[in-house]
GROMACS .gro file of C-alpha atoms in nm:
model
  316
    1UNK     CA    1   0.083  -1.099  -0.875
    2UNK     CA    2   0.414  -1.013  -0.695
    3UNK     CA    3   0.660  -1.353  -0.686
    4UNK     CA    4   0.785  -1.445  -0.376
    5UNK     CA    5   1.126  -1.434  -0.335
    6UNK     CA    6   1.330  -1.760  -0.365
    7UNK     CA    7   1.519  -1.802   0.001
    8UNK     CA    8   1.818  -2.094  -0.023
    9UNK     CA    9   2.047  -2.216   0.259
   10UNK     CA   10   2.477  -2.163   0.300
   11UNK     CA   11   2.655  -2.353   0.515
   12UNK     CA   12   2.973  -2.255   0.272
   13UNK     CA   13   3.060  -1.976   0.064
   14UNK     CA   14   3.026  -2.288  -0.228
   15UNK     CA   15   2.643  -2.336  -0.121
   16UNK     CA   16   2.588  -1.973  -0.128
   17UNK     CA   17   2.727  -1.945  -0.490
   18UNK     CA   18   2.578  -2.226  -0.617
   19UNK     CA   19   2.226  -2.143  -0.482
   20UNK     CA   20   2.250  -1.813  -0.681
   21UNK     CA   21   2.373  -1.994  -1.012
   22UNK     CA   22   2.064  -2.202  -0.940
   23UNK     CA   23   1.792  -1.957  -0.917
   24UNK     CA   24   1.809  -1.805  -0.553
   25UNK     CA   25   1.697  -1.432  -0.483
   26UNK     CA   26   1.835  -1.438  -0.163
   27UNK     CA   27   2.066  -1.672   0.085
   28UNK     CA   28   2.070  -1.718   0.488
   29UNK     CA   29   2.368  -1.847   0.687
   30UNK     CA   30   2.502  -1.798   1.031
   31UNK     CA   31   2.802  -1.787   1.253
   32UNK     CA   32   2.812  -2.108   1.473
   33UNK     CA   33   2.862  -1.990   1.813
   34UNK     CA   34   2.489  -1.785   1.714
   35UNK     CA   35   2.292  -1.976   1.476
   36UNK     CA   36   2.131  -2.267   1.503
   37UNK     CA   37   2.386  -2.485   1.257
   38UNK     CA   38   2.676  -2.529   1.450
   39UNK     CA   39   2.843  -2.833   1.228
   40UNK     CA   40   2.912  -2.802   0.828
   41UNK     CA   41   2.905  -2.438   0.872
   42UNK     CA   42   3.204  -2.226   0.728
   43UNK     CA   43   3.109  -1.908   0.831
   44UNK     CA   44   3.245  -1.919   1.179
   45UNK     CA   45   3.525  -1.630   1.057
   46UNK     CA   46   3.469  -1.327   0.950
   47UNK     CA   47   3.641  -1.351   0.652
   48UNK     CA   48   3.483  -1.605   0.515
   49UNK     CA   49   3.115  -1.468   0.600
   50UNK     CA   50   3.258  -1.145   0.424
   51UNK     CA   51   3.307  -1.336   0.115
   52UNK     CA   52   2.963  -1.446   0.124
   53UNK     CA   53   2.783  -1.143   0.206
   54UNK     CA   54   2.986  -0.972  -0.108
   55UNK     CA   55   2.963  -1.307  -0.336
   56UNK     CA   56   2.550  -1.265  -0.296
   57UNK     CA   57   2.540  -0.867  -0.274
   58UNK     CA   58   2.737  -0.847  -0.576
   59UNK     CA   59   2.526  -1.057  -0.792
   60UNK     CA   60   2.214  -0.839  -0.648
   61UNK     CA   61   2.108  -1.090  -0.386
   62UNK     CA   62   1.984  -1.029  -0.050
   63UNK     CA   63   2.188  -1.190   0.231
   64UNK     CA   64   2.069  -1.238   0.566
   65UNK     CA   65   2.260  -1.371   0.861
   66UNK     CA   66   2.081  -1.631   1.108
   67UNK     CA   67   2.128  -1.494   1.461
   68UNK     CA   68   1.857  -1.718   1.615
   69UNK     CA   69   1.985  -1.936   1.951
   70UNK     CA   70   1.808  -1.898   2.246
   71UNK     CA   71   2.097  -1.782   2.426
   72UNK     CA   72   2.232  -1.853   2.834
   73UNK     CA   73   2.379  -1.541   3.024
   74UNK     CA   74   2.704  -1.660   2.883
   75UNK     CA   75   2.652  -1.546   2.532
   76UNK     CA   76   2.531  -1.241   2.633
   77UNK     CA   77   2.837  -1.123   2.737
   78UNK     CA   78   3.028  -1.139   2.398
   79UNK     CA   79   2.747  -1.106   2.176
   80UNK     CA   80   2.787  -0.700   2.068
   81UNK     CA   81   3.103  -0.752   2.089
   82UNK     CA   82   3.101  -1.040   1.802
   83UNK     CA   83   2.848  -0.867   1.627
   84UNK     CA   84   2.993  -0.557   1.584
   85UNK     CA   85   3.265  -0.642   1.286
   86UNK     CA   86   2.966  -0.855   1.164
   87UNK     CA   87   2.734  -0.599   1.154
   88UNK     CA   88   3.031  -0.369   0.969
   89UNK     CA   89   2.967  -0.597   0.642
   90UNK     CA   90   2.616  -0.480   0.586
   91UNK     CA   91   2.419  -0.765   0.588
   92UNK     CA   92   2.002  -0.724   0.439
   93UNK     CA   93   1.853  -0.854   0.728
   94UNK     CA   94   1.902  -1.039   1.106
   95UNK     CA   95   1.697  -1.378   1.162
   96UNK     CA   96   1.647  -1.379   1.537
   97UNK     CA   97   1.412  -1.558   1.760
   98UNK     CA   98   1.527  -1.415   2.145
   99UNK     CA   99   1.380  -1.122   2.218
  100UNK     CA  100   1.663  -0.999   2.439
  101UNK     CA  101   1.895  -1.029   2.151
  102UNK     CA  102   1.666  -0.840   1.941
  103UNK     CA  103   1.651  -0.542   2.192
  104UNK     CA  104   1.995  -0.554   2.202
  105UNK     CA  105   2.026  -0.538   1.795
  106UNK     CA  106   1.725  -0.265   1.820
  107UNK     CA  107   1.912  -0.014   2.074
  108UNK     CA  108   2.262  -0.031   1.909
  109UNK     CA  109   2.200  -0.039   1.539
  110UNK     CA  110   1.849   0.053   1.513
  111UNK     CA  111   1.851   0.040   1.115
  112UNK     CA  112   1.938  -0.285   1.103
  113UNK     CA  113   1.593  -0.515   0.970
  114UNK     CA  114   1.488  -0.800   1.188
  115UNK     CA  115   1.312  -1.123   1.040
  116UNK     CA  116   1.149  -1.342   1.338
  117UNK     CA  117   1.309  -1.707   1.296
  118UNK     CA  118   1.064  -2.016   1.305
  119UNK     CA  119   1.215  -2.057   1.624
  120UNK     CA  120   0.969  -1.790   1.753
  121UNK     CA  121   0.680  -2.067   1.665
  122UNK     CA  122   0.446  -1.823   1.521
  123UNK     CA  123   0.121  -1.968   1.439
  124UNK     CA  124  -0.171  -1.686   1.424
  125UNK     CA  125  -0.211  -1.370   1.319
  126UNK     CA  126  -0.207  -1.178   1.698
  127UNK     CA  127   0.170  -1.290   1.715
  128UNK     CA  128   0.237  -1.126   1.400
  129UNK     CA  129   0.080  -0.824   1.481
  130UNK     CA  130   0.284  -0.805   1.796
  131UNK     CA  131   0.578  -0.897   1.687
  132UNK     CA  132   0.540  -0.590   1.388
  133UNK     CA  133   0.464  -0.420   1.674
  134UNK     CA  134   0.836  -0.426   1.821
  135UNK     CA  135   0.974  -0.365   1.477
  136UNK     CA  136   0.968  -0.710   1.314
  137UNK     CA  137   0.993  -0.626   0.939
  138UNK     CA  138   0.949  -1.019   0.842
  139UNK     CA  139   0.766  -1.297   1.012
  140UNK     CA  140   0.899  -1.661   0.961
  141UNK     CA  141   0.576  -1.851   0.991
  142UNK     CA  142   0.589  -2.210   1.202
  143UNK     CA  143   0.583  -2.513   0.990
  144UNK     CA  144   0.294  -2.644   1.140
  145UNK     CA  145   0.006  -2.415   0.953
  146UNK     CA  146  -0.203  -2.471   0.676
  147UNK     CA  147  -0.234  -2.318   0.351
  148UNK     CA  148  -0.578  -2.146   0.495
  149UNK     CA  149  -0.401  -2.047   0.803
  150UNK     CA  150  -0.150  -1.910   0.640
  151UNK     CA  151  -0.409  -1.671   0.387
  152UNK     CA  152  -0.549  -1.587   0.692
  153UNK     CA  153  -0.208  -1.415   0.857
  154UNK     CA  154  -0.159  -1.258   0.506
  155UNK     CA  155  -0.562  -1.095   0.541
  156UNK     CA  156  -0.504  -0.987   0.879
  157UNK     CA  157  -0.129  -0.827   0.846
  158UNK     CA  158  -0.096  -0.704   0.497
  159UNK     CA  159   0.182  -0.515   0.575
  160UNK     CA  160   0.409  -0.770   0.748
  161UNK     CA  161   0.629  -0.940   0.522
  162UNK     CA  162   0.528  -1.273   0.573
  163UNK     CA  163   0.819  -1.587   0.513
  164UNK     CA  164   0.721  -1.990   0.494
  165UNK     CA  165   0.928  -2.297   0.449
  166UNK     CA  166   0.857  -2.519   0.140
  167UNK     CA  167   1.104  -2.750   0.131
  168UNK     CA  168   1.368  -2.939   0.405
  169UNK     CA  169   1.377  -3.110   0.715
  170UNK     CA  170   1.101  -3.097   0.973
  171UNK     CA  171   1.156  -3.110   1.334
  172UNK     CA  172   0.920  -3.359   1.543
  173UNK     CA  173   0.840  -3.075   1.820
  174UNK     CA  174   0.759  -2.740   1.726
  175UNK     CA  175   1.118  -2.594   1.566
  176UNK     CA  176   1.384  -2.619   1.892
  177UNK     CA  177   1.136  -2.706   2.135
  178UNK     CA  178   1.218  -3.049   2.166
  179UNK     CA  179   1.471  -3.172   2.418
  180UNK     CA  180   1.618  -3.496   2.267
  181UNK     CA  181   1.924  -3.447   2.178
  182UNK     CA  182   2.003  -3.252   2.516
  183UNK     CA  183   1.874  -3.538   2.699
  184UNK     CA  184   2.071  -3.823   2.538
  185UNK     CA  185   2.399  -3.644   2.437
  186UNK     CA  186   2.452  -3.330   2.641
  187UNK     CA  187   2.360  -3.116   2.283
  188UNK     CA  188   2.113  -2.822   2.306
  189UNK     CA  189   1.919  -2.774   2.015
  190UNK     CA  190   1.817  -2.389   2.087
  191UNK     CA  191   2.217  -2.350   2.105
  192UNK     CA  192   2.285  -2.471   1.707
  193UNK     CA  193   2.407  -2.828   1.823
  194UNK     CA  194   2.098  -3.074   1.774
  195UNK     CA  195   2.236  -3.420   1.680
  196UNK     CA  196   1.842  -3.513   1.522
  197UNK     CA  197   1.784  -3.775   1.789
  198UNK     CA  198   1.454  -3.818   1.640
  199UNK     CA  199   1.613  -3.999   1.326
  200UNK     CA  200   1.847  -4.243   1.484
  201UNK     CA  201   1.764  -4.630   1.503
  202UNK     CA  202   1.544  -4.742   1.808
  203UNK     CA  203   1.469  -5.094   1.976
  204UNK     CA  204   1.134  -5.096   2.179
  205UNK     CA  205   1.207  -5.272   2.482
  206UNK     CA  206   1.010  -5.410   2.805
  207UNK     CA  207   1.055  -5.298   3.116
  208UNK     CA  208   0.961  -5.356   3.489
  209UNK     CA  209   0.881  -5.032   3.642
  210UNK     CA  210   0.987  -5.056   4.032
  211UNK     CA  211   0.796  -4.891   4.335
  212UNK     CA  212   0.961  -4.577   4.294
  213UNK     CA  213   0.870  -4.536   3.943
  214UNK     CA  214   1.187  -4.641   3.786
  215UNK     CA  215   1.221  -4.828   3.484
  216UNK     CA  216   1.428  -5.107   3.530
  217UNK     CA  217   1.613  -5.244   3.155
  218UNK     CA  218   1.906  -5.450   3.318
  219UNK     CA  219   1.752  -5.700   3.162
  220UNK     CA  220   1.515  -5.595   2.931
  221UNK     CA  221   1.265  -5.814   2.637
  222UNK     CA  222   1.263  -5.681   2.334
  223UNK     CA  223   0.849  -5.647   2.251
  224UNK     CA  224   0.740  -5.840   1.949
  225UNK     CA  225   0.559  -5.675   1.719
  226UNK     CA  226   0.491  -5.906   1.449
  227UNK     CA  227   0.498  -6.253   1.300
  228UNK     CA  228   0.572  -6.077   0.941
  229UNK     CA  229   0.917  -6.065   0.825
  230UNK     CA  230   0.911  -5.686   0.765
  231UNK     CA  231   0.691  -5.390   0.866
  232UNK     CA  232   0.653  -5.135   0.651
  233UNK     CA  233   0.557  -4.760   0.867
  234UNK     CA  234   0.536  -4.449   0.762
  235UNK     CA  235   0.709  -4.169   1.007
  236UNK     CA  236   0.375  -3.971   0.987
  237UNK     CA  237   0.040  -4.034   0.782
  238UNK     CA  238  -0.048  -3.773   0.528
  239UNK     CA  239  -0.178  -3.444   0.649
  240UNK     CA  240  -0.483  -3.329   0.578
  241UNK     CA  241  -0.578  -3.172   0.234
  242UNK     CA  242  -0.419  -2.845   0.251
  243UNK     CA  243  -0.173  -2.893   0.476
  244UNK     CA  244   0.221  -2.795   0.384
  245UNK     CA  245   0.366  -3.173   0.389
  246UNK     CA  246   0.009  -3.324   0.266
  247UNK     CA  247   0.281  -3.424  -0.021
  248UNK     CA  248   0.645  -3.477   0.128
  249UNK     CA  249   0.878  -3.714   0.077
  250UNK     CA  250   0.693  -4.011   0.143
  251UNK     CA  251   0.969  -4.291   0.119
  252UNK     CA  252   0.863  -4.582   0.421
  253UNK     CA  253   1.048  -4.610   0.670
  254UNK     CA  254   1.115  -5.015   0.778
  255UNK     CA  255   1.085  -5.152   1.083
  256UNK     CA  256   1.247  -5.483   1.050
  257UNK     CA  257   1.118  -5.794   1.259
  258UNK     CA  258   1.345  -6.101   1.319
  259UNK     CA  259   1.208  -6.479   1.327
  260UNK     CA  260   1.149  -6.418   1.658
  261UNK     CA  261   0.905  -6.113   1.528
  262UNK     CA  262   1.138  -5.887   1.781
  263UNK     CA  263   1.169  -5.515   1.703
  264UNK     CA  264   1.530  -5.355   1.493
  265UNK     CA  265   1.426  -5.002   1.385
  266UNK     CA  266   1.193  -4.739   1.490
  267UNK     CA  267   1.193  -4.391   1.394
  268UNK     CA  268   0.994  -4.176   1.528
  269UNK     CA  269   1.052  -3.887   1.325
  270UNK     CA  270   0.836  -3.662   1.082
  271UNK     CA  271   0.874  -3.696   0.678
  272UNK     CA  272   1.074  -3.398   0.509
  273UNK     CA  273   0.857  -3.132   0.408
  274UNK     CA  274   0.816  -3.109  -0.024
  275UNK     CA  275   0.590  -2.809  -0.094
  276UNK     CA  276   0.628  -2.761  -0.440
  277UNK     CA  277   0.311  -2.777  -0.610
  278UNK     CA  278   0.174  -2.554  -0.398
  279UNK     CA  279   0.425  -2.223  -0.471
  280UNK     CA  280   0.154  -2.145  -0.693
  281UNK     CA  281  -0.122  -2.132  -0.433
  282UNK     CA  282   0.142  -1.986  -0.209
  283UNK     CA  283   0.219  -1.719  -0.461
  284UNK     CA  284  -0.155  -1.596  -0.512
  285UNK     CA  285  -0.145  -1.595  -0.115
  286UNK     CA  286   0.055  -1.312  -0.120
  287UNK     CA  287   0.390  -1.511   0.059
  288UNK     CA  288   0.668  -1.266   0.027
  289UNK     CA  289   0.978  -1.549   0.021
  290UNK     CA  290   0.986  -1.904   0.002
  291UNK     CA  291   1.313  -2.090   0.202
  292UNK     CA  292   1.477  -2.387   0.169
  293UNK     CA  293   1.590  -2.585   0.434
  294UNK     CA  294   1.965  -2.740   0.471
  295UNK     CA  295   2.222  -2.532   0.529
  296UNK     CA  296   2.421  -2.853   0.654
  297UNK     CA  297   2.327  -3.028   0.342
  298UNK     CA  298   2.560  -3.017   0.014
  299UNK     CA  299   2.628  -2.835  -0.310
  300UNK     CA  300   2.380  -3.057  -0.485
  301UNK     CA  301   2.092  -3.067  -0.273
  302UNK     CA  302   2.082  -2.689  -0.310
  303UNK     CA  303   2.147  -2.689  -0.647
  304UNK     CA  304   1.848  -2.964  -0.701
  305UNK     CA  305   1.635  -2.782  -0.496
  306UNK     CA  306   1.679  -2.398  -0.605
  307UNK     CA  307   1.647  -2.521  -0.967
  308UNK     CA  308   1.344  -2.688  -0.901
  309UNK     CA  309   1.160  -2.415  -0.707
  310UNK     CA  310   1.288  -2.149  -0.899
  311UNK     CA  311   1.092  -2.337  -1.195
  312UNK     CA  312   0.790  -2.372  -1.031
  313UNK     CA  313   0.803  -1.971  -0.907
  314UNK     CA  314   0.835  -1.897  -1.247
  315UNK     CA  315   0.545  -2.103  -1.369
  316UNK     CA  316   0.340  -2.001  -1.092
   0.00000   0.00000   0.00000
């Protein structure tokens, strides 16, 4: 049995070397202005992403640069332009999730490997084939499948490298398809700038909805929710058996009540993902890499996290 390849996040050239003291096979990172991590990321000169792409390559590591927005006309404009010195430094592999960017990748350095992002939302085994159809070398399956969904891609594309996440945040929509953070803040997540809206405090609140449909909160009641002092919630209840997150991080998350029994928190997002004892089942699947999420996270969590998964890769 083949062991999948151990994929761990860079938002510094740090990160990236730490990963590989830590276990990883391989690292992913992106340039801001076309990745989906615009803060905490140091690889928004060329310089610096150089440094990474030779730290990695020079320790016989695969590096693969995240190229996955959903780009506007805008970006269009300077993007083989930007890419060109990038593409100079030899990277192992593109992440991208537009298809216009990957036809523009395809016709001008043809060589070049292409890995589908998550951001493509791939969920069955006719989107694989397609996408290997266009020259996909790598599919990065959606978070959303089960382990049995995820054997059943492998039966019906054996020759698709297939990619899953094990281990990081979860978004609440299906990855960049939720519109949150654009609507309160002005910050697109398909452009790299999500603020997780989904994980910030809420206060449920009633309102009086007007003829016109309107909401009206000049004055709004909180709602009470309970006589208790606290109430304990969980984000989302465990999946069922087989699922990816069935184990995550379960820690509750509070929603506290004051003598009045009026709403503090909510939060309305999902629990982290935590897929580590099943990199064995994964393994015998036939996954061909495993990724960590967090490239805006720190030294340690990647540290903590490679270790940890390289372990159970070895053991599996």
């Amino acid at each position: 049995m083949k062991a999948p390849e151990l994929l761990a996040p860079a938002g510094s050239l740090l990160m990236a070397r730490t990963a590989l003291d830590f276990g990883a096979d391989a690292i992913y990172a992106g340039q801001p202005r076309y990745s989906l991590r615009v803060r905490n990321n140091d690889f928004g000169t060329l310089d610096n992403l150089a440094a990474g792409i030779e730290a990695t390559q020079s320790r016989g590591g695969r590096f693969y640069l995240v190229s996955n927005i959903l780009p506007h006309n805008a970006k269009l404009k300077t993007y083989l332009e930007d890419m060109a010195p990038v593409m100079a430094l030899k990277p192992d592999a593109l992440i991208m999730a537009d298809p216009g960017l990957m036809l523009m990748i395809r016709e001008r350095w043809p060589e070049m490997p292409i890995h589908l992002s998550v951001q493509a939302n791939t969920v069955n085994h006719a989107a694989v084939k397609f996408w290997r159809s266009t020259g996909v070398s790598r599919v990065i399956l959606s978070r959303e499948l089960s382990l049995d969904e995820v054997a059943e891609i492998r039966q019906e594309c054996p020759d698709t490298e297939l990619e899953v996440f094990v281990h990081g945040a979860l978004c609440i929509a299906y990855s960049g398809r939720c519109l949150l953070s654009g609507y309160f803040n002005h910050r697109d997540p398909n452009q790299g700038s999500c603020t997780n809206s989904c994980r910030w405090d809420y206060k449920v609140h009633e309102g009086v909805e007007d003829a016109s449909g309107d909401v009206d909160l000049a004055a709004p009641r909180p709602v009470a929710v309970s006589p208790a002092p606290t109430l304990e919630c969980r984000a989302r209840q465990a999946a069922p058996p087989g699922r990816l997150a069935d184990r995550g991080a379960r820690a509750p998350r509070r929603v506290h009540a004051d003598r009045r029994g009026r709403a503090r928190q909510l939060h309305p997002q999902l629990e982290d993902l935590r897929a580590i004892e099943y990199v064995a089942r994964l393994a015998e699947i036939g996954v061909d890499s495993l990724k960590i999420e967090g490239r805006t996270k720190s030294p340690y969590y990647v540290a903590r996290s490679c270790q940890s998964y390289r372990r159970a890769i070895d053991d599996a």
